[in-house]
Amino acid sequence: MNIAVGMATGTIAAFCGLGDPVLWGTVAFLLNYVPILGPTIGVLVFLLAGLISIEPLWAAFLPAGLYLAVHVIEGETVTPMLLARRFTINPLLVIISLVFWYWMWGVPGGNPPPPPMLAMTKIICDRILSLASFGHFIEGIGPRPGGLAA
């Protein structure tokens, strides 16, 4: 997924007239490894690069806007669709963990977000034989193949 983000960003850089699109694609590729902070830094860097190198003011905002669009599409649609095919977590546990961590710590309790923490816990439990039943509990019961619930 990071390679696709880098290639899309390089294409955007070439389209917008920024110099060295391979560099911009590499920067986007590397920044995509850093959750939340990476895309934020990327938008700021693209905004700065656009303001420095592109003359009409409206066009200077275009690289940052398109970079943000790539990350929204990747983070909100493509990656969740790819992960949803292979990985499920009990929705009730997600809600309970969100409520618990926000109650416990307030806004900082949601960072890192509880669903990825649940996913990491499930992966660890699936790898340790004595915790396999807890990993199965975290997975929950989802729809069975063919559309019939068990």
CSV table of C-alpha atoms in Angstrom, one decimal:
chain,number,residue,atom,x,y,z
A,1,MET,CA,0.0,0.0,0.0
A,2,ASN,CA,2.9,2.4,0.8
A,3,ILE,CA,4.3,1.8,-2.7
A,4,ALA,CA,0.9,2.7,-4.3
A,5,VAL,CA,0.8,5.9,-2.2
A,6,GLY,CA,4.3,6.8,-3.3
A,7,MET,CA,3.5,6.2,-6.9
A,8,ALA,CA,0.3,8.2,-6.8
A,9,THR,CA,2.1,11.0,-5.0
A,10,GLY,CA,4.9,11.0,-7.6
A,11,THR,CA,2.3,11.3,-10.3
A,12,ILE,CA,0.5,14.1,-8.5
A,13,ALA,CA,3.9,15.9,-8.1
A,14,ALA,CA,4.5,15.6,-11.9
A,15,PHE,CA,1.0,16.7,-12.7
A,16,CYS,CA,1.2,19.8,-10.5
A,17,GLY,CA,4.6,20.8,-11.8
A,18,LEU,CA,6.7,20.1,-8.8
A,19,GLY,CA,10.3,19.2,-9.6
A,20,ASP,CA,11.6,15.7,-9.1
A,21,PRO,CA,8.4,13.6,-8.7
A,22,VAL,CA,10.5,10.5,-7.8
A,23,LEU,CA,11.7,12.4,-4.7
A,24,TRP,CA,8.2,13.3,-3.8
A,25,GLY,CA,6.9,9.8,-4.3
A,26,THR,CA,9.7,8.5,-2.1
A,27,VAL,CA,8.9,11.0,0.6
A,28,ALA,CA,5.3,10.0,0.6
A,29,PHE,CA,6.2,6.3,0.6
A,30,LEU,CA,8.3,6.8,3.8
A,31,LEU,CA,5.9,9.2,5.5
A,32,ASN,CA,3.1,6.6,5.0
A,33,TYR,CA,4.8,4.3,7.5
A,34,VAL,CA,4.2,6.9,10.3
A,35,PRO,CA,0.5,6.8,11.3
A,36,ILE,CA,-1.3,10.2,11.6
A,37,LEU,CA,1.8,12.3,11.9
A,38,GLY,CA,3.3,11.2,8.6
A,39,PRO,CA,0.4,12.3,6.4
A,40,THR,CA,0.2,15.5,8.4
A,41,ILE,CA,3.8,16.3,7.8
A,42,GLY,CA,3.4,15.4,4.2
A,43,VAL,CA,0.5,17.8,3.7
A,44,LEU,CA,2.5,20.6,5.3
A,45,VAL,CA,5.6,19.8,3.2
A,46,PHE,CA,3.5,19.7,0.0
A,47,LEU,CA,1.8,23.0,1.0
A,48,LEU,CA,5.2,24.6,1.5
A,49,ALA,CA,6.6,23.2,-1.7
A,50,GLY,CA,3.5,24.4,-3.6
A,51,LEU,CA,3.7,27.9,-2.2
A,52,ILE,CA,7.4,28.2,-3.0
A,53,SER,CA,7.4,26.7,-6.5
A,54,ILE,CA,3.9,27.3,-8.0
A,55,GLU,CA,2.9,30.8,-9.1
A,56,PRO,CA,-0.9,31.1,-9.0
A,57,LEU,CA,-2.0,30.9,-5.3
A,58,TRP,CA,-4.9,28.5,-6.1
A,59,ALA,CA,-2.5,26.1,-7.8
A,60,ALA,CA,-0.1,26.3,-4.9
A,61,PHE,CA,-2.6,24.5,-2.7
A,62,LEU,CA,-3.3,21.8,-5.3
A,63,PRO,CA,-0.4,19.5,-4.5
A,64,ALA,CA,-1.3,19.5,-0.7
A,65,GLY,CA,-5.0,18.9,-1.5
A,66,LEU,CA,-4.3,16.1,-3.9
A,67,TYR,CA,-1.8,14.5,-1.5
A,68,LEU,CA,-4.5,14.7,1.3
A,69,ALA,CA,-7.0,13.1,-1.1
A,70,VAL,CA,-4.7,10.2,-1.8
A,71,HIS,CA,-4.3,9.6,1.9
A,72,VAL,CA,-8.0,9.9,2.6
A,73,ILE,CA,-8.8,7.4,-0.2
A,74,GLU,CA,-6.1,5.0,1.0
A,75,GLY,CA,-6.7,5.3,4.7
A,76,GLU,CA,-10.5,5.4,4.7
A,77,THR,CA,-11.4,3.0,1.8
A,78,VAL,CA,-8.7,0.9,0.2
A,79,THR,CA,-6.7,-0.3,3.3
A,80,PRO,CA,-9.9,-1.0,5.4
A,81,MET,CA,-11.3,-3.0,2.4
A,82,LEU,CA,-8.1,-5.0,2.1
A,83,LEU,CA,-7.9,-5.7,5.8
A,84,ALA,CA,-11.6,-6.5,6.3
A,85,ARG,CA,-11.3,-9.5,4.1
A,86,ARG,CA,-8.6,-11.1,6.3
A,87,PHE,CA,-9.1,-9.7,9.7
A,88,THR,CA,-12.2,-9.3,12.0
A,89,ILE,CA,-12.6,-7.9,15.5
A,90,ASN,CA,-15.6,-8.1,17.7
A,91,PRO,CA,-17.5,-4.8,17.1
A,92,LEU,CA,-18.8,-4.8,20.7
A,93,LEU,CA,-15.2,-5.1,22.0
A,94,VAL,CA,-14.2,-2.1,19.9
A,95,ILE,CA,-16.9,0.0,21.3
A,96,ILE,CA,-16.2,-1.1,24.9
A,97,SER,CA,-12.5,-0.5,24.5
A,98,LEU,CA,-13.1,3.0,23.1
A,99,VAL,CA,-15.4,3.9,25.9
A,100,PHE,CA,-13.1,2.4,28.5
A,101,TRP,CA,-9.9,4.2,27.3
A,102,TYR,CA,-11.6,7.5,26.8
A,103,TRP,CA,-13.1,7.2,30.3
A,104,MET,CA,-9.8,6.2,31.8
A,105,TRP,CA,-7.5,8.7,30.1
A,106,GLY,CA,-9.7,11.2,28.3
A,107,VAL,CA,-8.6,12.3,24.8
A,108,PRO,CA,-5.0,10.9,25.2
A,109,GLY,CA,-6.7,7.5,25.9
A,110,GLY,CA,-7.7,7.3,22.3
A,111,ASN,CA,-4.1,7.7,21.1
A,112,PRO,CA,-3.0,5.1,20.0
A,113,PRO,CA,-6.6,4.2,19.0
A,114,PRO,CA,-8.1,1.2,20.8
A,115,PRO,CA,-9.0,-0.8,17.6
A,116,PRO,CA,-5.4,-1.2,16.5
A,117,MET,CA,-4.5,-2.1,20.1
A,118,LEU,CA,-7.2,-4.8,20.0
A,119,ALA,CA,-5.9,-6.0,16.7
A,120,MET,CA,-2.3,-6.3,18.1
A,121,THR,CA,-3.7,-8.2,21.1
A,122,LYS,CA,-5.6,-10.6,18.8
A,123,ILE,CA,-2.5,-11.3,16.8
A,124,ILE,CA,-0.4,-12.0,19.9
A,125,CYS,CA,-3.1,-14.2,21.3
A,126,ASP,CA,-3.4,-16.1,18.1
A,127,ARG,CA,0.4,-16.9,18.2
A,128,ILE,CA,0.4,-18.1,21.8
A,129,LEU,CA,-1.4,-21.4,22.3
A,130,SER,CA,-2.6,-20.8,25.8
A,131,LEU,CA,-4.2,-17.5,24.7
A,132,ALA,CA,-5.8,-18.8,21.6
A,133,SER,CA,-9.3,-18.8,23.1
A,134,PHE,CA,-9.0,-15.2,24.1
A,135,GLY,CA,-7.9,-14.4,20.5
A,136,HIS,CA,-11.0,-16.2,19.2
A,137,PHE,CA,-13.1,-14.1,21.6
A,138,ILE,CA,-11.6,-10.9,20.3
A,139,GLU,CA,-12.4,-12.0,16.7
A,140,GLY,CA,-16.1,-12.4,17.6
A,141,ILE,CA,-18.6,-14.2,15.5
A,142,GLY,CA,-19.1,-12.7,12.1
A,143,PRO,CA,-21.1,-13.8,9.0
A,144,ARG,CA,-20.2,-17.2,7.7
A,145,PRO,CA,-19.4,-17.9,4.0
A,146,GLY,CA,-22.6,-18.1,2.0
A,147,GLY,CA,-24.3,-15.4,4.1
A,148,LEU,CA,-25.6,-17.7,6.8
A,149,ALA,CA,-24.9,-16.9,10.5
A,150,ALA,CA,-24.0,-19.8,12.7
